[in-house]
């Protein structure tokens, strides 16, 4: 941020950004279907035309393999935008609901109102998807938008600042680059909604800042996502799905990546072998040289992960991997067995390629382990046992639950994506994003006929009787009351 | 004191964690008990409301006892349906699988209620919290002490007192409660306290539902037939003076009227007041001295006092303020900048009724906008160009009763919504559940990555089946980049 408070990317200060956006929103421009559709089309065009630039930026920021960039970011963002465009008319349509007797005759509907000017603060691990996906929903809902991409993935941030204004109406959709001072300046402003993706610590700061203006927030946080492996499984498929969900998802730097495994101690050796096998199949004998693994984002995170590995309490627990290359910021897929619960690695979200395995005598004990920790964003279970599956769905509280696979629920726009408790507030994806950025306005139409004088003073005993019948839906009582019939 | 608060919260959490509150039977039994409580205590509730606010029995029944009965019945009737997981369709990418959204209780809920509908605004959210399978702590407003006492003594007698608690007290208890960790806080009250609640909630990342207020305008168009304007006057007067004497978050705050129509409207309103709201016992009193003084100050601003065209008298001893009409008080005076929350009704005149749209757009979003009009174009513009918690045409306040409509604010009037199934949703977490089997494994999902895999996935996303087939058969030539 310049000394004059000017923000990079837009060349104006935070207050001007918001007042400019508010003025555009106030003009009503963003409300029309045509405007919304044009912006969404612009984003699809941007994705199609700039695919290579996006892949390159992700490569620079994270050494993200091209296929991962394509599958997890580009194509998910594109299909999200295509879906929004296709469904937009339907989403925007007021929903008729039945009104009822008391205020008869009337008709009622729920209208989706844009909230106004919204702020989206995105994360560095999926820096393209996690920025553009909420923007798509905010536009679909008819809002003016400011996007603050993460400064920790500078290439993608710069890419947004350069290309997005060429494809969308830049008077209503702005990209503000920057780090803590810029974000702080933005948070001082009044927004109509803030969507933040990141960690719980910053989440608290965001919500505290939002409270000053009574701004509702969506907080997409993380947490330690547990993965439970029963003995009754297809081991080969299980190991592959775990490996792709952990190391194939930005090398574990994903909020829905499995954080730790719980399995029966008798089964652990088999599982470990299968996982080692999958790692080798996916990333070769020397994963440090594999092109198919993302690197650790920066030296801070590299040092943080190093601290987790160097913790005295897990001495001798590494059973696979553990190699690190500080210069290349690479850490190999690493398995740890039987780490103690009070070790650093079990106390914080790992967000990297380390995968501890906790063993229990009986897999049913997983519930105690999971429930002793804050509610995670996702919880995974691999089993063929329907009873265990049912119990898992019922007793584990998490943002989402996925049985016999990893990450997949993230890609389903029909499912709300979001946390609960420490893993966040609010949800999005598909129509849920549209709803998140809309106010559901109740609209009641009444006519002047059907006046019920019992509503007004002077109040009499008969009026009270009438009201009692009306409110309790007692039709007979109602008719009796209308005719002044005595009721026993 | 702080110890007591902690113990209460701890007990409520234990009750939730024991799992008892999750079952359908517990929820149903609690709702039934709540219904018994309401029905058996009708007289006690009306008495408490009489003591706290001088509320007429019919008003008390209509707005609190009756409405609650209706809500609890509605919840009992729909509980099973609400609790059912909602199946969702699953895209081809993750075939074969099944997806559903499972509503799950959030945990321990704090409900902070307000004094104007001290029973209704306590129990209405409680119905939702219980329906969703949570345990709850209710703090009724200390400014309606008789109602607060009633709730504190009778709720534990009817409901599972391990899981549903009532804590009485003022700001001190309120602050101690806010220091605890909750899974949701539901607050009804002012924007000022709303900010305090949200700031405290942020510390524990607790989601909040804030039911605030704001200045709810009523746009009154020139209505043709004399019958229609009569009905409109009934409804306007009812929504101003007939609901807790204007001390309601969705009461009409002020009117927007065309200049030439205003004198006629004032005459009709005066007549209505004389006929209906001057009888003893038919107008609720002002809740307390502080509120009375606040309204007096608003009214005694000389620039405002000069605009009184009807009423304006204050009875300090009995805490009554006469239904009062003000014609065009200054827009920067307190009566037009703050929520009135009392029986004063400013009328603001406009050249053309359509100017009301611009007037409203320049002000904070209210909890409700009312418009008495038959003009379809004006209705359309109000719905599309203004923003508010709700819009009601040709009536006021009744939207509160329609449980198929969400009730809640936007902007400064709050966020979060409740009533009917919306209450259930507000107190639930919609947990996404996706189930997959071990069958059908597409090896292209896994590294090592290759251009062929990329090409296949590209076709997959665009549903180019022939392309997919060709790649699978190794017959496709892709351009390497």
CSV table of N, CA and C in Angstrom, one decimal, chain B residues 324-409:
chain,number,residue,atom,x,y,z
B,324,UNK,N,-49.6,9.8,18.2
B,324,UNK,CA,-49.2,11.1,17.8
B,324,UNK,C,-48.9,11.1,16.3
B,325,UNK,N,-49.4,12.1,15.6
B,325,UNK,CA,-49.0,12.2,14.2
B,325,UNK,C,-48.2,13.5,14.0
B,326,UNK,N,-47.1,13.4,13.2
B,326,UNK,CA,-46.3,14.5,13.0
B,326,UNK,C,-46.2,14.7,11.4
B,327,UNK,N,-46.4,16.0,11.0
B,327,UNK,CA,-46.4,16.2,9.6
B,327,UNK,C,-45.0,16.9,9.2
B,328,UNK,N,-44.3,16.1,8.4
B,328,UNK,CA,-43.0,16.5,7.9
B,328,UNK,C,-42.0,17.1,8.9
B,329,UNK,N,-41.7,16.3,9.9
B,329,UNK,CA,-40.6,16.7,10.8
B,329,UNK,C,-39.3,16.7,10.1
B,330,UNK,N,-38.3,17.5,10.5
B,330,UNK,CA,-37.1,17.6,9.7
B,330,UNK,C,-36.4,16.2,9.6
B,331,UNK,N,-35.9,16.0,8.4
B,331,UNK,CA,-35.4,14.6,8.1
B,331,UNK,C,-34.1,14.3,8.9
B,332,UNK,N,-33.5,15.4,9.4
B,332,UNK,CA,-32.3,15.2,10.3
B,332,UNK,C,-32.6,15.2,11.8
B,333,UNK,N,-33.8,15.3,12.1
B,333,UNK,CA,-34.2,15.2,13.5
B,333,UNK,C,-34.2,13.8,14.0
B,334,UNK,N,-34.1,13.5,15.3
B,334,UNK,CA,-34.0,12.2,15.8
B,334,UNK,C,-35.2,11.3,15.4
B,335,UNK,N,-36.3,11.9,15.3
B,335,UNK,CA,-37.5,11.1,15.0
B,335,UNK,C,-37.4,10.5,13.6
B,336,UNK,N,-36.6,11.1,12.7
B,336,UNK,CA,-36.4,10.5,11.4
B,336,UNK,C,-35.0,9.9,11.2
B,337,UNK,N,-34.1,10.0,12.1
B,337,UNK,CA,-32.9,9.3,12.0
B,337,UNK,C,-32.8,8.0,12.8
B,338,UNK,N,-33.5,7.9,13.9
B,338,UNK,CA,-33.5,6.8,14.8
B,338,UNK,C,-34.8,6.0,14.6
B,339,UNK,N,-34.7,4.7,15.0
B,339,UNK,CA,-35.9,3.9,15.0
B,339,UNK,C,-36.8,4.5,16.2
B,340,UNK,N,-38.1,4.7,15.9
B,340,UNK,CA,-38.9,5.4,16.9
B,340,UNK,C,-39.3,4.5,18.0
B,341,UNK,N,-39.8,3.3,17.7
B,341,UNK,CA,-40.2,2.3,18.7
B,341,UNK,C,-41.1,2.9,19.8
B,342,UNK,N,-42.2,3.5,19.3
B,342,UNK,CA,-43.2,4.1,20.1
B,342,UNK,C,-44.3,4.6,19.3
B,343,UNK,N,-45.3,5.3,19.9
B,343,UNK,CA,-46.5,5.6,19.2
B,343,UNK,C,-46.5,6.9,18.4
B,344,UNK,N,-45.3,7.4,18.0
B,344,UNK,CA,-45.2,8.6,17.2
B,344,UNK,C,-45.2,8.2,15.7
B,345,UNK,N,-46.0,8.9,14.9
B,345,UNK,CA,-46.1,8.5,13.5
B,345,UNK,C,-45.8,9.7,12.6
B,346,UNK,N,-44.5,9.9,12.1
B,346,UNK,CA,-44.2,11.0,11.2
B,346,UNK,C,-44.8,10.7,9.8
B,347,UNK,N,-45.3,11.7,9.2
B,347,UNK,CA,-45.7,11.6,7.8
B,347,UNK,C,-44.8,12.4,7.0
B,348,UNK,N,-44.2,11.8,6.0
B,348,UNK,CA,-43.3,12.6,5.1
B,348,UNK,C,-44.0,12.7,3.8
B,349,UNK,N,-44.1,13.9,3.3
B,349,UNK,CA,-44.8,14.1,2.0
B,349,UNK,C,-43.8,14.2,0.8
B,350,UNK,N,-44.2,13.6,-0.3
B,350,UNK,CA,-43.4,13.6,-1.5
B,350,UNK,C,-44.2,14.2,-2.6
B,351,UNK,N,-43.5,14.8,-3.6
B,351,UNK,CA,-44.2,15.3,-4.8
B,351,UNK,C,-45.0,14.2,-5.5
B,352,UNK,N,-44.3,13.1,-5.7
B,352,UNK,CA,-44.9,12.0,-6.4
B,352,UNK,C,-44.6,10.7,-5.6
B,353,UNK,N,-45.5,9.8,-5.5
B,353,UNK,CA,-45.3,8.6,-4.7
B,353,UNK,C,-44.1,7.8,-5.2
B,354,UNK,N,-43.8,7.9,-6.5
B,354,UNK,CA,-42.7,7.1,-7.0
B,354,UNK,C,-41.4,7.6,-6.4
B,355,UNK,N,-41.4,8.8,-5.9
B,355,UNK,CA,-40.1,9.4,-5.3
B,355,UNK,C,-39.7,8.6,-4.1
B,356,UNK,N,-40.7,7.8,-3.5
B,356,UNK,CA,-40.4,7.1,-2.3
B,356,UNK,C,-39.3,6.1,-2.6
B,357,UNK,N,-39.1,5.6,-3.8
B,357,UNK,CA,-38.1,4.6,-4.1
B,357,UNK,C,-36.7,5.2,-3.8
B,358,UNK,N,-36.5,6.4,-4.4
B,358,UNK,CA,-35.2,7.1,-4.1
B,358,UNK,C,-35.0,7.4,-2.7
B,359,UNK,N,-36.1,7.8,-2.0
B,359,UNK,CA,-36.0,8.2,-0.6
B,359,UNK,C,-35.5,6.9,0.2
B,360,UNK,N,-36.1,5.8,-0.1
B,360,UNK,CA,-35.7,4.6,0.6
B,360,UNK,C,-34.3,4.1,0.3
B,361,UNK,N,-33.9,4.2,-1.0
B,361,UNK,CA,-32.6,3.7,-1.4
B,361,UNK,C,-31.5,4.5,-0.7
B,362,UNK,N,-31.7,5.7,-0.2
B,362,UNK,CA,-30.7,6.5,0.4
B,362,UNK,C,-30.6,6.2,1.9
B,363,UNK,N,-31.5,5.3,2.4
B,363,UNK,CA,-31.5,5.0,3.8
B,363,UNK,C,-31.1,3.6,4.1
B,364,UNK,N,-30.7,3.3,5.4
B,364,UNK,CA,-30.4,1.9,5.8
B,364,UNK,C,-31.5,1.0,5.5
B,365,UNK,N,-31.2,-0.3,5.2
B,365,UNK,CA,-32.2,-1.3,4.8
B,365,UNK,C,-33.1,-1.6,6.1
B,366,UNK,N,-34.4,-1.4,6.0
B,366,UNK,CA,-35.2,-1.7,7.1
B,366,UNK,C,-35.6,-3.1,7.2
B,367,UNK,N,-36.2,-3.5,8.3
B,367,UNK,CA,-36.6,-4.9,8.5
B,367,UNK,C,-37.8,-5.2,7.6
B,368,UNK,N,-38.7,-4.2,7.4
B,368,UNK,CA,-39.8,-4.3,6.5
B,368,UNK,C,-40.1,-3.0,5.7
B,369,UNK,N,-40.6,-3.2,4.5
B,369,UNK,CA,-41.2,-2.1,3.8
B,369,UNK,C,-42.6,-2.4,3.5
B,370,UNK,N,-43.5,-1.5,3.8
B,370,UNK,CA,-44.9,-1.7,3.5
B,370,UNK,C,-45.4,-0.7,2.4
B,371,UNK,N,-46.3,-1.1,1.6
B,371,UNK,CA,-46.8,-0.2,0.6
B,371,UNK,C,-48.3,-0.5,0.3
B,372,UNK,N,-49.1,0.6,0.5
B,372,UNK,CA,-50.5,0.4,0.2
B,372,UNK,C,-50.7,1.0,-1.2
B,373,UNK,N,-50.9,0.2,-2.1
B,373,UNK,CA,-51.0,0.7,-3.5
B,373,UNK,C,-51.6,-0.4,-4.4
B,374,UNK,N,-52.2,0.0,-5.5
B,374,UNK,CA,-52.7,-0.9,-6.4
B,374,UNK,C,-51.9,-0.8,-7.7
B,375,UNK,N,-50.9,0.0,-7.7
B,375,UNK,CA,-50.1,0.3,-8.9
B,375,UNK,C,-49.1,-0.8,-9.1
B,376,UNK,N,-49.3,-1.7,-10.1
B,376,UNK,CA,-48.4,-2.8,-10.3
B,376,UNK,C,-47.0,-2.4,-10.6
B,377,UNK,N,-46.8,-1.3,-11.3
B,377,UNK,CA,-45.5,-0.8,-11.7
B,377,UNK,C,-44.7,-0.4,-10.4
B,378,UNK,N,-45.5,0.3,-9.5
B,378,UNK,CA,-44.8,0.8,-8.3
B,378,UNK,C,-44.4,-0.5,-7.4
B,379,UNK,N,-45.3,-1.4,-7.4
B,379,UNK,CA,-45.0,-2.6,-6.6
B,379,UNK,C,-43.7,-3.3,-7.1
B,380,UNK,N,-43.7,-3.4,-8.4
B,380,UNK,CA,-42.5,-4.0,-9.1
B,380,UNK,C,-41.3,-3.3,-8.7
B,381,UNK,N,-41.3,-2.0,-8.8
B,381,UNK,CA,-40.1,-1.2,-8.5
B,381,UNK,C,-39.7,-1.3,-7.1
B,382,UNK,N,-40.7,-1.4,-6.2
B,382,UNK,CA,-40.3,-1.5,-4.8
B,382,UNK,C,-39.6,-2.9,-4.5
B,383,UNK,N,-40.1,-3.9,-5.1
B,383,UNK,CA,-39.5,-5.3,-4.9
B,383,UNK,C,-38.1,-5.3,-5.5
B,384,UNK,N,-38.0,-4.7,-6.7
B,384,UNK,CA,-36.8,-4.9,-7.5
B,384,UNK,C,-35.7,-3.8,-7.1
B,385,UNK,N,-36.1,-2.7,-6.7
B,385,UNK,CA,-35.1,-1.6,-6.5
B,385,UNK,C,-34.7,-1.3,-5.1
B,386,UNK,N,-35.6,-1.7,-4.2
B,386,UNK,CA,-35.3,-1.4,-2.8
B,386,UNK,C,-34.9,-2.7,-2.1
B,387,UNK,N,-34.3,-2.6,-0.9
B,387,UNK,CA,-33.9,-3.8,-0.2
B,387,UNK,C,-34.4,-3.7,1.3
B,388,UNK,N,-34.9,-4.7,1.8
B,388,UNK,CA,-35.4,-4.8,3.1
B,388,UNK,C,-35.6,-6.2,3.5
B,389,UNK,N,-35.8,-6.5,4.8
B,389,UNK,CA,-36.0,-7.8,5.3
B,389,UNK,C,-37.2,-8.4,4.5
B,390,UNK,N,-38.3,-7.7,4.5
B,390,UNK,CA,-39.5,-8.2,3.8
B,390,UNK,C,-40.2,-7.0,3.2
B,391,UNK,N,-41.1,-7.3,2.2
B,391,UNK,CA,-42.0,-6.3,1.6
B,391,UNK,C,-43.4,-6.9,1.8
B,392,UNK,N,-44.3,-6.0,2.3
B,392,UNK,CA,-45.7,-6.4,2.3
B,392,UNK,C,-46.6,-5.4,1.6
B,393,UNK,N,-47.4,-5.8,0.7
B,393,UNK,CA,-48.3,-4.9,0.0
B,393,UNK,C,-49.7,-4.9,0.7
B,394,UNK,N,-50.2,-3.7,0.9
B,394,UNK,CA,-51.5,-3.5,1.4
B,394,UNK,C,-51.9,-4.1,2.7
B,395,UNK,N,-50.9,-4.2,3.5
B,395,UNK,CA,-51.1,-4.7,4.9
B,395,UNK,C,-49.7,-4.4,5.6
B,396,UNK,N,-49.7,-4.7,6.9
B,396,UNK,CA,-48.5,-4.5,7.6
B,396,UNK,C,-48.4,-5.6,8.7
B,397,UNK,N,-47.3,-5.9,9.2
B,397,UNK,CA,-47.0,-6.8,10.3
B,397,UNK,C,-47.4,-8.3,10.1
B,398,UNK,N,-48.5,-8.5,9.2
B,398,UNK,CA,-49.0,-9.9,9.1
B,398,UNK,C,-48.0,-10.8,8.5
B,399,UNK,N,-46.9,-10.3,7.8
B,399,UNK,CA,-45.9,-11.2,7.2
B,399,UNK,C,-45.3,-12.0,8.3
B,400,UNK,N,-45.3,-11.5,9.5
B,400,UNK,CA,-44.7,-12.2,10.7
B,400,UNK,C,-45.4,-13.5,10.9
B,401,UNK,N,-46.7,-13.6,10.5
B,401,UNK,CA,-47.5,-14.7,10.9
B,401,UNK,C,-47.4,-15.9,9.8
B,402,UNK,N,-46.9,-15.5,8.6
B,402,UNK,CA,-46.9,-16.5,7.5
B,402,UNK,C,-45.6,-17.3,7.6
B,403,UNK,N,-45.7,-18.5,8.1
B,403,UNK,CA,-44.5,-19.3,8.4
B,403,UNK,C,-43.8,-19.9,7.2
B,404,UNK,N,-44.5,-19.8,6.1
B,404,UNK,CA,-43.8,-20.2,4.8
B,404,UNK,C,-42.8,-19.1,4.4
B,405,UNK,N,-42.8,-17.9,5.0
B,405,UNK,CA,-41.9,-16.8,4.6
B,405,UNK,C,-40.8,-16.7,5.7
B,406,UNK,N,-39.6,-16.5,5.2
B,406,UNK,CA,-38.5,-16.3,6.2
B,406,UNK,C,-38.7,-15.0,6.9
B,407,UNK,N,-38.4,-14.9,8.1
B,407,UNK,CA,-38.4,-13.6,8.9
B,407,UNK,C,-37.0,-13.2,9.3
B,408,UNK,N,-36.6,-12.1,8.9
B,408,UNK,CA,-35.2,-11.7,9.2
B,408,UNK,C,-34.8,-10.4,8.5
B,409,UNK,N,-33.8,-9.8,8.9
B,409,UNK,CA,-33.4,-8.5,8.3
B,409,UNK,C,-32.3,-8.7,7.3
